[in-house]
mmCIF file of C-alpha atoms in Angstrom:
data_model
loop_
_atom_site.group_PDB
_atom_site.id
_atom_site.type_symbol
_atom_site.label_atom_id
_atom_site.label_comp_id
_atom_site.label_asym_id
_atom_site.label_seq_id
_atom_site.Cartn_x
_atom_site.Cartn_y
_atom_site.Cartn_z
ATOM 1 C CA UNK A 23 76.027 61.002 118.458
ATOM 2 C CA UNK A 24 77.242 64.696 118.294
ATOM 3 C CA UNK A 25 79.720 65.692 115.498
ATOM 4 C CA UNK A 26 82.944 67.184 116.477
ATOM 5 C CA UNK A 27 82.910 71.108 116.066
ATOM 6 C CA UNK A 28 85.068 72.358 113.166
ATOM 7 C CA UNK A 29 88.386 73.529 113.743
ATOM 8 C CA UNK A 30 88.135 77.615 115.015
ATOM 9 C CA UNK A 31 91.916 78.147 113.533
ATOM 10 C CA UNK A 32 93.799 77.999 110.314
ATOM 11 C CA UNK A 33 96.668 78.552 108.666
ATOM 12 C CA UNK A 34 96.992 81.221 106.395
ATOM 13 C CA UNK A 35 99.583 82.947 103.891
ATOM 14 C CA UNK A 36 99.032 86.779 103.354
ATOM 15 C CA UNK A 37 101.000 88.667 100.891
ATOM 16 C CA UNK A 38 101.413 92.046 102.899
ATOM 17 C CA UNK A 39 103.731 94.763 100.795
ATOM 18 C CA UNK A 40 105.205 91.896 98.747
ATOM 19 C CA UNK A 41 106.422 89.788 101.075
ATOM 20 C CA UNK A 42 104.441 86.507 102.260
ATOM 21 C CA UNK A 43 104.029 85.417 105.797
ATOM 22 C CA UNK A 44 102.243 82.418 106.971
ATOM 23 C CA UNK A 45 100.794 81.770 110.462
ATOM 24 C CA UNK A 46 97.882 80.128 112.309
ATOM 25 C CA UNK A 47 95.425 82.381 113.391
ATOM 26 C CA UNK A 48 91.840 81.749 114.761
ATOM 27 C CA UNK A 49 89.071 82.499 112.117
ATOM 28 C CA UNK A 50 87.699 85.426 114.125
ATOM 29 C CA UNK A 51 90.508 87.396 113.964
ATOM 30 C CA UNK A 52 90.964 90.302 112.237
ATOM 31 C CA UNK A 53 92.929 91.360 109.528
ATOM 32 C CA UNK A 54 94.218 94.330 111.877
ATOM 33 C CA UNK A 55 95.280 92.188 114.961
ATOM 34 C CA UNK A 56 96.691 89.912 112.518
ATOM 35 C CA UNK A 57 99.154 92.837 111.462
ATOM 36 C CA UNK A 58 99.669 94.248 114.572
ATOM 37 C CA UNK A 59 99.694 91.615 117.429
ATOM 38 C CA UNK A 60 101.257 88.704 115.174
ATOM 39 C CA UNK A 61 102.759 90.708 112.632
ATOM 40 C CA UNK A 62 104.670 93.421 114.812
ATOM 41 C CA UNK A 63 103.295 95.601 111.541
ATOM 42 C CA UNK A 64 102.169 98.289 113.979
ATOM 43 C CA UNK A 65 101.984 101.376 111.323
ATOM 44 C CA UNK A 66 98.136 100.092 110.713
ATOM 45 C CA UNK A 67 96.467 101.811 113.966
ATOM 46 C CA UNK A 68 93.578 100.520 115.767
ATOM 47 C CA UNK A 69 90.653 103.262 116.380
ATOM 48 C CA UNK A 70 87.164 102.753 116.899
ATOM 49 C CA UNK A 71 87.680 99.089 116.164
ATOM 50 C CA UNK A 72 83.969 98.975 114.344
ATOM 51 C CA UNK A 73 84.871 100.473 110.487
ATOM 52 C CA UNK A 74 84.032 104.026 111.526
ATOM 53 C CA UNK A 75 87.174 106.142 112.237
ATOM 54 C CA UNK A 76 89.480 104.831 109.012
ATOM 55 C CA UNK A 77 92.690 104.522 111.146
ATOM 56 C CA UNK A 78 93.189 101.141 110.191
ATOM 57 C CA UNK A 79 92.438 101.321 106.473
ATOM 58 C CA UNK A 80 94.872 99.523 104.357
ATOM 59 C CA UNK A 81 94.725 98.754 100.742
ATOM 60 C CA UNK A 82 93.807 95.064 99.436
ATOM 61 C CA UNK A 83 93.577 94.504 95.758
ATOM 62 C CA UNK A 84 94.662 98.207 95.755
ATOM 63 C CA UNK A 85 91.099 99.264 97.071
ATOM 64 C CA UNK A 86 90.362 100.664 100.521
ATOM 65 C CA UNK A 87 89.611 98.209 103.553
ATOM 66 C CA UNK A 88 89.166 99.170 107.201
ATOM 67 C CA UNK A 89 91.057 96.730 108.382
ATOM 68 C CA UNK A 90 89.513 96.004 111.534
ATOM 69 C CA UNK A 91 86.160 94.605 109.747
ATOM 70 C CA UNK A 92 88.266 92.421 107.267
ATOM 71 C CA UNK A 93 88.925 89.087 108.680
ATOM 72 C CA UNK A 94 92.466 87.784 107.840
ATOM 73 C CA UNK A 95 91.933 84.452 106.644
ATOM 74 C CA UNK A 96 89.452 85.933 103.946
ATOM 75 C CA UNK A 97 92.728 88.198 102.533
ATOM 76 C CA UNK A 98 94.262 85.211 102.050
ATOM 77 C CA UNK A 99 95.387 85.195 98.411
ATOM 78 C CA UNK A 100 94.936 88.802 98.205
ATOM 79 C CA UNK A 101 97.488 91.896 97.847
ATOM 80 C CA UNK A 102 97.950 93.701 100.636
ATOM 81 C CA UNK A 103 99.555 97.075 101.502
ATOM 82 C CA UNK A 104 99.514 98.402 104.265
ATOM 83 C CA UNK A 105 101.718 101.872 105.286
ATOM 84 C CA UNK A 106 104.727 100.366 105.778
ATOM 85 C CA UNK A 107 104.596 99.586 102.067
ATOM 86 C CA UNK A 108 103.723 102.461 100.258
ATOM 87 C CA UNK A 109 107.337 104.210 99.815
ATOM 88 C CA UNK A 110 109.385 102.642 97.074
ATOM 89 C CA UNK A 111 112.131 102.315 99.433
ATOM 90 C CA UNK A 112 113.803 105.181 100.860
ATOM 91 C CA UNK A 113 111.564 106.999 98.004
ATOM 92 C CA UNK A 114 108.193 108.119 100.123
ATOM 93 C CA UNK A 115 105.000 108.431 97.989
ATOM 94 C CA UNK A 116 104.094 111.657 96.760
ATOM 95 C CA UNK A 117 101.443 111.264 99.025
ATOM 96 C CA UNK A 118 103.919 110.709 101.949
ATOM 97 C CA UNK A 119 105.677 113.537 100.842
ATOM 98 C CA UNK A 120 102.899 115.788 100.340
ATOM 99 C CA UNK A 121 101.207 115.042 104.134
ATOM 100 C CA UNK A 122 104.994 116.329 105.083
ATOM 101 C CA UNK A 123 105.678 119.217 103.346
ATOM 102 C CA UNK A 124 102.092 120.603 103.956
ATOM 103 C CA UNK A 125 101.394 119.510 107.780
ATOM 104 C CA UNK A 126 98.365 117.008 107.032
ATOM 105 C CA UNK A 127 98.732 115.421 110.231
ATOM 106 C CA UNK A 128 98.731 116.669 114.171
ATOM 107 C CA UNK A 129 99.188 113.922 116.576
ATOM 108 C CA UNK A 130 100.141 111.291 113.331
ATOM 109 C CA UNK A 131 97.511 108.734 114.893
ATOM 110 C CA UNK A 132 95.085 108.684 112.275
ATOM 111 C CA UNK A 133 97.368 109.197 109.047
ATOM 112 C CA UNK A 134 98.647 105.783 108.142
ATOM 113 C CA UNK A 135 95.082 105.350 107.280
ATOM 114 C CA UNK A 136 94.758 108.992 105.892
ATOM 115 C CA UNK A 137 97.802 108.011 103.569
ATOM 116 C CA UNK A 138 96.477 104.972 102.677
ATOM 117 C CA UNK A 139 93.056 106.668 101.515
ATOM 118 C CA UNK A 140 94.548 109.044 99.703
ATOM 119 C CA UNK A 141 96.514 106.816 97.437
ATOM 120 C CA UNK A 142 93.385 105.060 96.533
ATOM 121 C CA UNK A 143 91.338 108.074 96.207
ATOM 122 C CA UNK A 144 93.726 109.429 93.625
ATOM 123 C CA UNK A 145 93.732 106.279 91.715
ATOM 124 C CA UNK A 146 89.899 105.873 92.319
ATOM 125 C CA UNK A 147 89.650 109.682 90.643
ATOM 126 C CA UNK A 148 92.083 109.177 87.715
ATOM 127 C CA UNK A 149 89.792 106.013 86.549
ATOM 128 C CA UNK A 150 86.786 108.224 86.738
ATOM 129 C CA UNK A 151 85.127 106.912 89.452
ATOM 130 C CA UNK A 152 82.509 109.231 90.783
ATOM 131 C CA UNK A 153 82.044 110.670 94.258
ATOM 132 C CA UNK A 154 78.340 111.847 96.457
ATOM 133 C CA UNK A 155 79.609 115.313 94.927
ATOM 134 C CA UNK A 156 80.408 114.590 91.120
ATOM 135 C CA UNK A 157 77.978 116.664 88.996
ATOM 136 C CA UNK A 158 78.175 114.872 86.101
ATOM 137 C CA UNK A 159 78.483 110.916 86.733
ATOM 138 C CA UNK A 160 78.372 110.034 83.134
ATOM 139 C CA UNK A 161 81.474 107.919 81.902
ATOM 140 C CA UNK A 162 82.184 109.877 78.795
ATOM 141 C CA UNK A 163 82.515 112.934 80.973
ATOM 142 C CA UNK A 164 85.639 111.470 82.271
ATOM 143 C CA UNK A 165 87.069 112.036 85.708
ATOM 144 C CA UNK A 166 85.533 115.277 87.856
ATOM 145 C CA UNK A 167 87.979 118.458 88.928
ATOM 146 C CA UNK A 168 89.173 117.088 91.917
ATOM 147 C CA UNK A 169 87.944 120.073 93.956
ATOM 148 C CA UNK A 170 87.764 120.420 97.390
ATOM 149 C CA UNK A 171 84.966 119.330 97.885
ATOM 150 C CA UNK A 172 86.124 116.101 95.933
ATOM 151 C CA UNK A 173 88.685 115.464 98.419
ATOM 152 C CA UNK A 174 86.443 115.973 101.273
ATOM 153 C CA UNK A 175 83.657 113.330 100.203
ATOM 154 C CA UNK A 176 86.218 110.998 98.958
ATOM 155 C CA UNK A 177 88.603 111.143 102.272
ATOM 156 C CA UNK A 178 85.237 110.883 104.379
ATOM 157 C CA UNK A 179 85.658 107.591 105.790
ATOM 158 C CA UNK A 180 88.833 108.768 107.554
ATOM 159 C CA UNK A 181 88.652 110.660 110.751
ATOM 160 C CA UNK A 182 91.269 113.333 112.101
ATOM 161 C CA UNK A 183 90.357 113.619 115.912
ATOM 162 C CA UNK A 184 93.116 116.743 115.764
ATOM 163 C CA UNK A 185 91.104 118.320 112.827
ATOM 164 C CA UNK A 186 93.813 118.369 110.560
ATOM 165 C CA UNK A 187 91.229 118.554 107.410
ATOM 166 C CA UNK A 188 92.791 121.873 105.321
ATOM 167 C CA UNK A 189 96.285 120.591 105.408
ATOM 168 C CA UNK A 190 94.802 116.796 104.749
ATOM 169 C CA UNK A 191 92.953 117.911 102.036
ATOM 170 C CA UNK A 192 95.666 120.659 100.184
ATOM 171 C CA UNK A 193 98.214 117.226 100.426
ATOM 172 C CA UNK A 194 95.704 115.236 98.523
ATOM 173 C CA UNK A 195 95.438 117.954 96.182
ATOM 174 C CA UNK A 196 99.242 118.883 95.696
ATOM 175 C CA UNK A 197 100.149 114.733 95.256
ATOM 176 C CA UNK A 198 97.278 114.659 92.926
ATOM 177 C CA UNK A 199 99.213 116.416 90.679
ATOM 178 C CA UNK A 200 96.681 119.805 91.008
ATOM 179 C CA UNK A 201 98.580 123.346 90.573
ATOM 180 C CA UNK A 202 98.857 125.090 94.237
ATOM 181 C CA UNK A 203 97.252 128.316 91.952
ATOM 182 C CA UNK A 204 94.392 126.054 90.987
ATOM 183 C CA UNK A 205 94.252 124.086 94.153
ATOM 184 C CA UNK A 206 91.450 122.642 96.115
ATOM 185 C CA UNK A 207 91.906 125.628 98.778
ATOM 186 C CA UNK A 208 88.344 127.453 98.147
ATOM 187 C CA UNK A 209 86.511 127.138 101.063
ATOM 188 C CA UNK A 210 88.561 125.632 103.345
ATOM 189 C CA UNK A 211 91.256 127.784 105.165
ATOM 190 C CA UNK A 212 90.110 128.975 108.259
ATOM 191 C CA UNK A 213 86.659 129.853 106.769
ATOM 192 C CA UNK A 214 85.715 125.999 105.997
ATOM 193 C CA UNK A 215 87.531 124.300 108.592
ATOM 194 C CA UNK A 216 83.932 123.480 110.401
ATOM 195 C CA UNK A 217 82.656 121.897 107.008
ATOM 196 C CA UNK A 218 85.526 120.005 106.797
ATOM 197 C CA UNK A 219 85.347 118.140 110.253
ATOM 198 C CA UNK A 220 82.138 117.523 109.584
ATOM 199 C CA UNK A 221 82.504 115.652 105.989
ATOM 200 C CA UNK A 222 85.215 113.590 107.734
#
């Protein structure tokens, strides 16, 4: 006699920019249809839909997730933020602010997920974690110069169909907390703007 096939839906509870909302979703679906099509949390965007554009990265446990290979029932329990959470209220994040005053974004499509990034990749830096590009990945050396070409490997994973990569990177920089004087600016202006599309 053939068993009965497991239930294909569950309910779940996901803590999404402090706030917990539970619903019944099927086990295949993603974290990112989750937020968007049951959610109405539409800042997350939906690319490439395969983990290779960064559109819909959001952060869970504070780390980076694309969230379109994360499965929502598995970030059950978890903290999640997604863009809609990262301003303090009507106080944007540096970061935010930064991708304003400095024109990191064209069309806007990609940068929820460039935003996102960026907060972890500053917080990833600041803890010392090394990048493809640090010279010296020993942990008493402490954290790299965020360079340029920090940014650029770190901020990889996210895509900027526009090419928006300068202004991307010199907001990193400037929310970073790195002197315009000192910034990450070498090679990129309109001299590395090639080098920079093709690291993201």
């Amino acid at each position: 006699m053939a068993t009965a096939p497991s239930p294909t839906y569950s309910a779940v509870t996901l803590n999404i920019n402090g706030e917990k909302h539970t619903l019944t979703v099927d086990h295949r679906t993603t974290l990112l249809d989750a937020l968007r099509e049951r959610l109405d949390m539409t800042g997350t965007k939906k690319g490439c839909d395969q983990g290779q554009c960064g559109a819909c990265t959001v952060l869970i446990d504070k780390r980076r997730a694309v969230s379109c290979l994360q499965l929502a029932v598995a970030a059950e329990g978890r903290e999640i933020t997604t863009i809609e959470g990262v301003a303090e209220g009507e106080q944007l994040h540096p970061v935010q602010q930064a991708f304003l005053d400095l024109d990191g974004y064209q069309c806007g499509y990609c940068t929820p997920g460039q935003i996102c990034s960026a907060v972890a990749v500053i917080e990833e830096h600041a803890a010392g974690w090394p990048s493809a590009v640090t010279d010296d990945v020993r942990p008493e050396a402490g954290p790299p110069p965020l360079t340029a070409d920090e940014i650029r490997e770190r901020m990889s994973g996210n895509l900027c169909r526009c090419g928006a990569y300068v202004s991307i990177v010199q907001a990193v920089a400037r929310a970073a907390g790195i002197p315009a004087e000192a910034g990450p600016v070498p090679g990129s202006a309109q001299g590395g703007s090639a080098r920079e599309g093709a690291a993201a």
